[in-house]
GROMACS .gro file of C-alpha atoms in nm:
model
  245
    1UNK     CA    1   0.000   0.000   0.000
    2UNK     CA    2   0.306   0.240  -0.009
    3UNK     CA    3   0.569   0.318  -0.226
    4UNK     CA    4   0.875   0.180  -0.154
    5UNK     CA    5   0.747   0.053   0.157
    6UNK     CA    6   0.867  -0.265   0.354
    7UNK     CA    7   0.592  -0.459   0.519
    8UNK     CA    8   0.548  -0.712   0.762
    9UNK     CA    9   0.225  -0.936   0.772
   10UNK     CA   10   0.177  -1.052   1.134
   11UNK     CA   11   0.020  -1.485   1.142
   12UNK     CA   12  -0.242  -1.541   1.440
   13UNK     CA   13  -0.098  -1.601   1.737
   14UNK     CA   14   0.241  -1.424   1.678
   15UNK     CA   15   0.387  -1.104   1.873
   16UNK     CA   16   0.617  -0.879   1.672
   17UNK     CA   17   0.921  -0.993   1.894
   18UNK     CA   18   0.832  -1.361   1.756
   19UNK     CA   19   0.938  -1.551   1.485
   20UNK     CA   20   0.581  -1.570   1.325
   21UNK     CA   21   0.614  -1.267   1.082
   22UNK     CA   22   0.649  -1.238   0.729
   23UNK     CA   23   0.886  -0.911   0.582
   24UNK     CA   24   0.743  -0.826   0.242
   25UNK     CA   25   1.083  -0.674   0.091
   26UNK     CA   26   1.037  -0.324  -0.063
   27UNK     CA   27   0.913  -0.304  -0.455
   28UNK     CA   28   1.006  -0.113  -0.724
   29UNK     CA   29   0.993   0.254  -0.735
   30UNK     CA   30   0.659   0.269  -0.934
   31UNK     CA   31   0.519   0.107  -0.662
   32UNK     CA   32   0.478  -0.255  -0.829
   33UNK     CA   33   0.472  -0.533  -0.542
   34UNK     CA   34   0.758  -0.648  -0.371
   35UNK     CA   35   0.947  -0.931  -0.518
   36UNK     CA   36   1.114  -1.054  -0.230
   37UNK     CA   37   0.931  -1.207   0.128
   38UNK     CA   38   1.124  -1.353   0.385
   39UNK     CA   39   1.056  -1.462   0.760
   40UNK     CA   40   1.219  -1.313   1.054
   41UNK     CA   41   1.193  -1.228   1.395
   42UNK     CA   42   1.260  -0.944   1.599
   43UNK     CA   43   1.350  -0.971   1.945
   44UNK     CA   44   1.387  -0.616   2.133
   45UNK     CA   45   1.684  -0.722   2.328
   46UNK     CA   46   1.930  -0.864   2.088
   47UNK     CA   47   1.713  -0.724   1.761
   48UNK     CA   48   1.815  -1.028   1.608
   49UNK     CA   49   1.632  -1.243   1.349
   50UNK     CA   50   1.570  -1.622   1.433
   51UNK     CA   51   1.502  -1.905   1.172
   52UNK     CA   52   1.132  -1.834   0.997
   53UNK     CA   53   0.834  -2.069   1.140
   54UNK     CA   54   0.507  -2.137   0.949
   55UNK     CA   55   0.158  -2.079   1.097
   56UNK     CA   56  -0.110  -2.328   1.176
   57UNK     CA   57  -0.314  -2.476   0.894
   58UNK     CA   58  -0.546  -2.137   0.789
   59UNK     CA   59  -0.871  -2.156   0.911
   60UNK     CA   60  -1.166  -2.214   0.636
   61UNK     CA   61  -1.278  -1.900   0.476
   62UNK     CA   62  -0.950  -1.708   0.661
   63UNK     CA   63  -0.639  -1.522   0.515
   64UNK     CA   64  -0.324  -1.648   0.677
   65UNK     CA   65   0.020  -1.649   0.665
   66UNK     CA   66   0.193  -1.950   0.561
   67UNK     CA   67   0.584  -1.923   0.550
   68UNK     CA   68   0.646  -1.655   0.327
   69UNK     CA   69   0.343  -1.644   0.149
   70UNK     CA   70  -0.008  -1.522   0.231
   71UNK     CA   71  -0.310  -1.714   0.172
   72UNK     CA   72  -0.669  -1.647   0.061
   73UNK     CA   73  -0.976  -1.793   0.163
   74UNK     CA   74  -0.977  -2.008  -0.103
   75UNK     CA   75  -0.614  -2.146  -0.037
   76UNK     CA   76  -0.431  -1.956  -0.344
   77UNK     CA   77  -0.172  -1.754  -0.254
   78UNK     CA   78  -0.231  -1.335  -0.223
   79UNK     CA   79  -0.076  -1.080  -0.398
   80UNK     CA   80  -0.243  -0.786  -0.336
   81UNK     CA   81  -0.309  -0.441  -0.571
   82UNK     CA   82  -0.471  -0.187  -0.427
   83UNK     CA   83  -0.487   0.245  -0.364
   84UNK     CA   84  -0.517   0.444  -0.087
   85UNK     CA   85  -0.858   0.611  -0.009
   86UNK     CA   86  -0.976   0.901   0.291
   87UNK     CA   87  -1.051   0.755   0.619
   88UNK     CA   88  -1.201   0.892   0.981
   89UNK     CA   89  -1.048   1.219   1.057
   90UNK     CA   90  -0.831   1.243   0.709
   91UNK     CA   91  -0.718   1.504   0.529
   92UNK     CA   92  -0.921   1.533   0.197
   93UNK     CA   93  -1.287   1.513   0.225
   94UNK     CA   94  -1.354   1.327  -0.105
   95UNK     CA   95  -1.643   1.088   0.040
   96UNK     CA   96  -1.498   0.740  -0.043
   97UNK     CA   97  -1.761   0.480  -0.046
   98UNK     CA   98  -1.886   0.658  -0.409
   99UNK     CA   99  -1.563   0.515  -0.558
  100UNK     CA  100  -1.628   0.160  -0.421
  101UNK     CA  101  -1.742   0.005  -0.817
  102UNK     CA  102  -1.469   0.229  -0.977
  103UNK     CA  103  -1.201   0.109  -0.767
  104UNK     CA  104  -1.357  -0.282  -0.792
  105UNK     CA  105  -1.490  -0.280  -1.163
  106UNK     CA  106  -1.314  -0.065  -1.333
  107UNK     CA  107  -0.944  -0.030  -1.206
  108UNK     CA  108  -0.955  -0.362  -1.050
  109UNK     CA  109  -0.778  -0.318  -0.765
  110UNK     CA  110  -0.872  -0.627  -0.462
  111UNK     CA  111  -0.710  -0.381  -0.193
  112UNK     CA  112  -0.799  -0.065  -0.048
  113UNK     CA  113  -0.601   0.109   0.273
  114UNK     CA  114  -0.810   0.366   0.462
  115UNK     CA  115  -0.582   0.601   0.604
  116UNK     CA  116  -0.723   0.745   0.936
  117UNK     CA  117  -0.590   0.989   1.225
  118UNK     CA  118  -0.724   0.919   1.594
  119UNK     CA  119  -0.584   1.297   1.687
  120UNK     CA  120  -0.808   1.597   1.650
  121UNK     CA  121  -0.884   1.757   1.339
  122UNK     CA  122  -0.892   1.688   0.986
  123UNK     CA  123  -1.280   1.583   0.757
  124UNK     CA  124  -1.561   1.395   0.897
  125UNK     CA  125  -1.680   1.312   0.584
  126UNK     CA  126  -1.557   0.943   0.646
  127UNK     CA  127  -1.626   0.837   0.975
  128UNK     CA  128  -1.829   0.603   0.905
  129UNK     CA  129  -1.553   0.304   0.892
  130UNK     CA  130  -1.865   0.076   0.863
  131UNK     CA  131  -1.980   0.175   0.544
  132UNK     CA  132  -1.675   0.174   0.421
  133UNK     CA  133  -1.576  -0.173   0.526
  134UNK     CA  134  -1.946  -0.274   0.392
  135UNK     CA  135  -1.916  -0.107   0.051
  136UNK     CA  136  -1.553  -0.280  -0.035
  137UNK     CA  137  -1.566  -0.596   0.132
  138UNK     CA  138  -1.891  -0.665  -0.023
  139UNK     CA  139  -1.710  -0.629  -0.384
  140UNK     CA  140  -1.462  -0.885  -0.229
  141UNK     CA  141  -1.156  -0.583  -0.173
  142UNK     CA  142  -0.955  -0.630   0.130
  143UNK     CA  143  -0.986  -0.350   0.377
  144UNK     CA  144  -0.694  -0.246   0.537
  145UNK     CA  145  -0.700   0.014   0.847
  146UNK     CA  146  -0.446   0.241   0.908
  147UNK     CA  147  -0.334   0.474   1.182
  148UNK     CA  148  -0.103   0.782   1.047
  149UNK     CA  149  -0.028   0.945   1.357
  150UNK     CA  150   0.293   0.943   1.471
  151UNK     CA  151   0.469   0.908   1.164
  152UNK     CA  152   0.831   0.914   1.197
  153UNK     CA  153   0.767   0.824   1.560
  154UNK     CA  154   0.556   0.570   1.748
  155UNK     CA  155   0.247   0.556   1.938
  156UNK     CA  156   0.400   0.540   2.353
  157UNK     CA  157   0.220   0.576   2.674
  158UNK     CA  158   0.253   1.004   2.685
  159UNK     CA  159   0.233   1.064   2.330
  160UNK     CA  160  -0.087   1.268   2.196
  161UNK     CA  161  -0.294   1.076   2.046
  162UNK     CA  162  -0.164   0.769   2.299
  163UNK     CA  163  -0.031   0.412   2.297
  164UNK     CA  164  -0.335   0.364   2.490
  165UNK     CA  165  -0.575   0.538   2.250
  166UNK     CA  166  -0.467   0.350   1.998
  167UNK     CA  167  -0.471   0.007   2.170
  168UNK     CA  168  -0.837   0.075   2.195
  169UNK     CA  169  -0.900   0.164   1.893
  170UNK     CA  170  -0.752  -0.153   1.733
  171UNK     CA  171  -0.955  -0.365   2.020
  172UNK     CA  172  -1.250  -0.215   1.896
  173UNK     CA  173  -1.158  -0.243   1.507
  174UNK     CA  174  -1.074  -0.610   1.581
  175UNK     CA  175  -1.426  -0.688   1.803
  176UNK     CA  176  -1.665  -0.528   1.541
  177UNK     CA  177  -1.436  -0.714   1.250
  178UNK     CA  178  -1.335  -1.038   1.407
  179UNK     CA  179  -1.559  -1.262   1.210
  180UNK     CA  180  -1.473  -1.048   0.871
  181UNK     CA  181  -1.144  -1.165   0.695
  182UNK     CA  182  -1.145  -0.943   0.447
  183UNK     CA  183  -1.082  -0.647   0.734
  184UNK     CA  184  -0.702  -0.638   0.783
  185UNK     CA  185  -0.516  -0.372   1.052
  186UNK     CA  186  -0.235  -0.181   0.974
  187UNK     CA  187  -0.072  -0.082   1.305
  188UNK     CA  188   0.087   0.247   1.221
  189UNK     CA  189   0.200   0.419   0.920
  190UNK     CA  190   0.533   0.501   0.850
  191UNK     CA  191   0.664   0.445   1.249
  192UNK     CA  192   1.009   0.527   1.364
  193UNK     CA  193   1.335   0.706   1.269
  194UNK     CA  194   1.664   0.538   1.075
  195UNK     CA  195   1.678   0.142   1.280
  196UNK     CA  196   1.472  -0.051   1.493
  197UNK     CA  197   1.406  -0.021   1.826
  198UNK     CA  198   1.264  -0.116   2.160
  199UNK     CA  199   1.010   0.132   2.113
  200UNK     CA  200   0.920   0.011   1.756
  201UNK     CA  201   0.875  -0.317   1.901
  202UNK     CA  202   0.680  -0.208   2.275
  203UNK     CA  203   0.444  -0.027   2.077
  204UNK     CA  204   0.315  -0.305   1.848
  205UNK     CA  205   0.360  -0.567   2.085
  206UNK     CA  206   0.082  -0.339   2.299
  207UNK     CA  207  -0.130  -0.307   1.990
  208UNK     CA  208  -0.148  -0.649   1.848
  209UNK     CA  209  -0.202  -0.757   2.189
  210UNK     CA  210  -0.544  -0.570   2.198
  211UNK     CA  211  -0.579  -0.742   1.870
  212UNK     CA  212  -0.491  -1.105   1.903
  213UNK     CA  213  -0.547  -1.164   2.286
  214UNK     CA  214  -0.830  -0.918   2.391
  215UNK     CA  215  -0.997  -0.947   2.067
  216UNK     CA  216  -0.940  -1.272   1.992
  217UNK     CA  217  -0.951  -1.204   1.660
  218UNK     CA  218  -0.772  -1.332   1.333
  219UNK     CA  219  -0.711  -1.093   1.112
  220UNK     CA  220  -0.415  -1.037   0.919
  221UNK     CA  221  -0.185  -0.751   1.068
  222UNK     CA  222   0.042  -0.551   0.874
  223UNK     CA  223   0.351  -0.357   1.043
  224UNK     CA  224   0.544  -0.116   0.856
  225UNK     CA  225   0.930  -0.142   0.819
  226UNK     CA  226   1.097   0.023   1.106
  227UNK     CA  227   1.264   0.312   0.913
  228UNK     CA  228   0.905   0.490   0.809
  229UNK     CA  229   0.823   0.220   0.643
  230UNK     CA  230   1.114   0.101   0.450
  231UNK     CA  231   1.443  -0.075   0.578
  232UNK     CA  232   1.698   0.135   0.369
  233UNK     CA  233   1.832   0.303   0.764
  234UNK     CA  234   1.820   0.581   0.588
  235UNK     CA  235   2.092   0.548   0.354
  236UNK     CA  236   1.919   0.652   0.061
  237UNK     CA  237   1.997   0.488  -0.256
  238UNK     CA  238   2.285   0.294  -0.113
  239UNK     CA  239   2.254  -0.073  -0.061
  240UNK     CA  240   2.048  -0.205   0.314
  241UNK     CA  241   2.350  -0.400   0.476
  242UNK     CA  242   2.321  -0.535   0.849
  243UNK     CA  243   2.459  -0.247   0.979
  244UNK     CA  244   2.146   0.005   0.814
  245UNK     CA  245   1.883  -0.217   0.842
   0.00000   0.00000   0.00000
């Protein structure tokens, strides 16, 4: 759902500091899916990866991850396309559920990613997640909520909006959309500085914990790459080594 962006899709019944995560390596500049997917973990003390681990058989009807690959209800595996569109609080106030068939029918896209602030401010015009879920989800398009605050940063117990606001935001997301694959969460967009850190790691720990154990629910998870959303450690152009990533 970004450019450039390095993803990782978080299995049911994995934390962020285990081994049950799947790194979706960044695509190509014109923002074509990523050609590369590996498993790792990412322990906060040592920040060290650990041999990848597949999931559980998926569960009828359910998206899961499966080594490196993602799979669809129907067992194939998932390569998503898909745009961004205006969520709760956003900054534009196009009105998004009127794109809905254009987005399905006629660009054929399976993904949308609703970008959405918890803080103060920004349109109204879309804060109605549930008719937004409704109107893609019934075309068969993957919903994927985001949180943007915070970006370059991370959600922690005194930030404005919260660690804790968003922790129940996500519960809540995860109770009303438990028993709908096709809703995914996106923890936070764009998190962090140039490496990863505890805080990167504290902060989605707390969140899919509101998600997997408090929720109980399912539903794929994606977590950005810890260097807003990429893994370059902000080298630029240069190559990611183990010392920048």
């Amino acid at each position: 759902p970004m450019k450039g962006s390095a993803l990782l899709l978080v299995a049911a019944g994995a934390a962020v500091a285990c081994t049950e995560v799947v790194v979706l390596g960044r695509g190509a500049d014109d923002g074509s899916p990523a050609d590369a997917a590996v498993a790792e973990a990412l322990p906060c003390d040592a920040l060290a990866g650990a041999a990848p681990t597949e999931t559980a058989v998926p569960r009828p009807g359910r998206f899961a991850v499966v080594g490196s690959r993602v799979v669809g209800p129907t067992g194939a595996t998932v390569v998503l396309r898909g745009v961004n569109v205006n969520g709760p609080r956003w900054v534009w106030d196009r009105e998004t559920t009127q794109d809905a068939a254009l987005i399905a029918e006629t660009w054929r896209f399976d993904a949308v990613r609703v970008n959405s602030f918890l803080r103060p401010g920004g349109f109204a015009t879309n804060d109605d997640l549930d008719a937004i879920v409704a109107a893609f989800t019934g075309r068969g398009l993957v919903v994927i909520v985001d949180l943007h605050d915070h970006t370059g940063a991370y959600f922690a117990p005194t930030s404005s909006p919260s660690l804790g606001e968003a922790t129940a935001f996500f519960r809540d997301l995860a109770l009303r959309y438990r028993d709908n694959p096709y809703v995914w969460f996106d923890l936070q967009a764009k998190p962090g500085g140039c490496r990863l850190e505890c805080a990167f790691v504290d902060a989605h720990d707390a969140l899919l914990a509101a998600i997997r154990k408090d929720a109980a629910a399912d539903n794929l998870v994606v977590v950005h790459g810890a260097a807003r959303g990429t893994e370059d450690g902000c080298t630029g152009d240069a190559p990611v080594t183990a010392d920048t990533s």
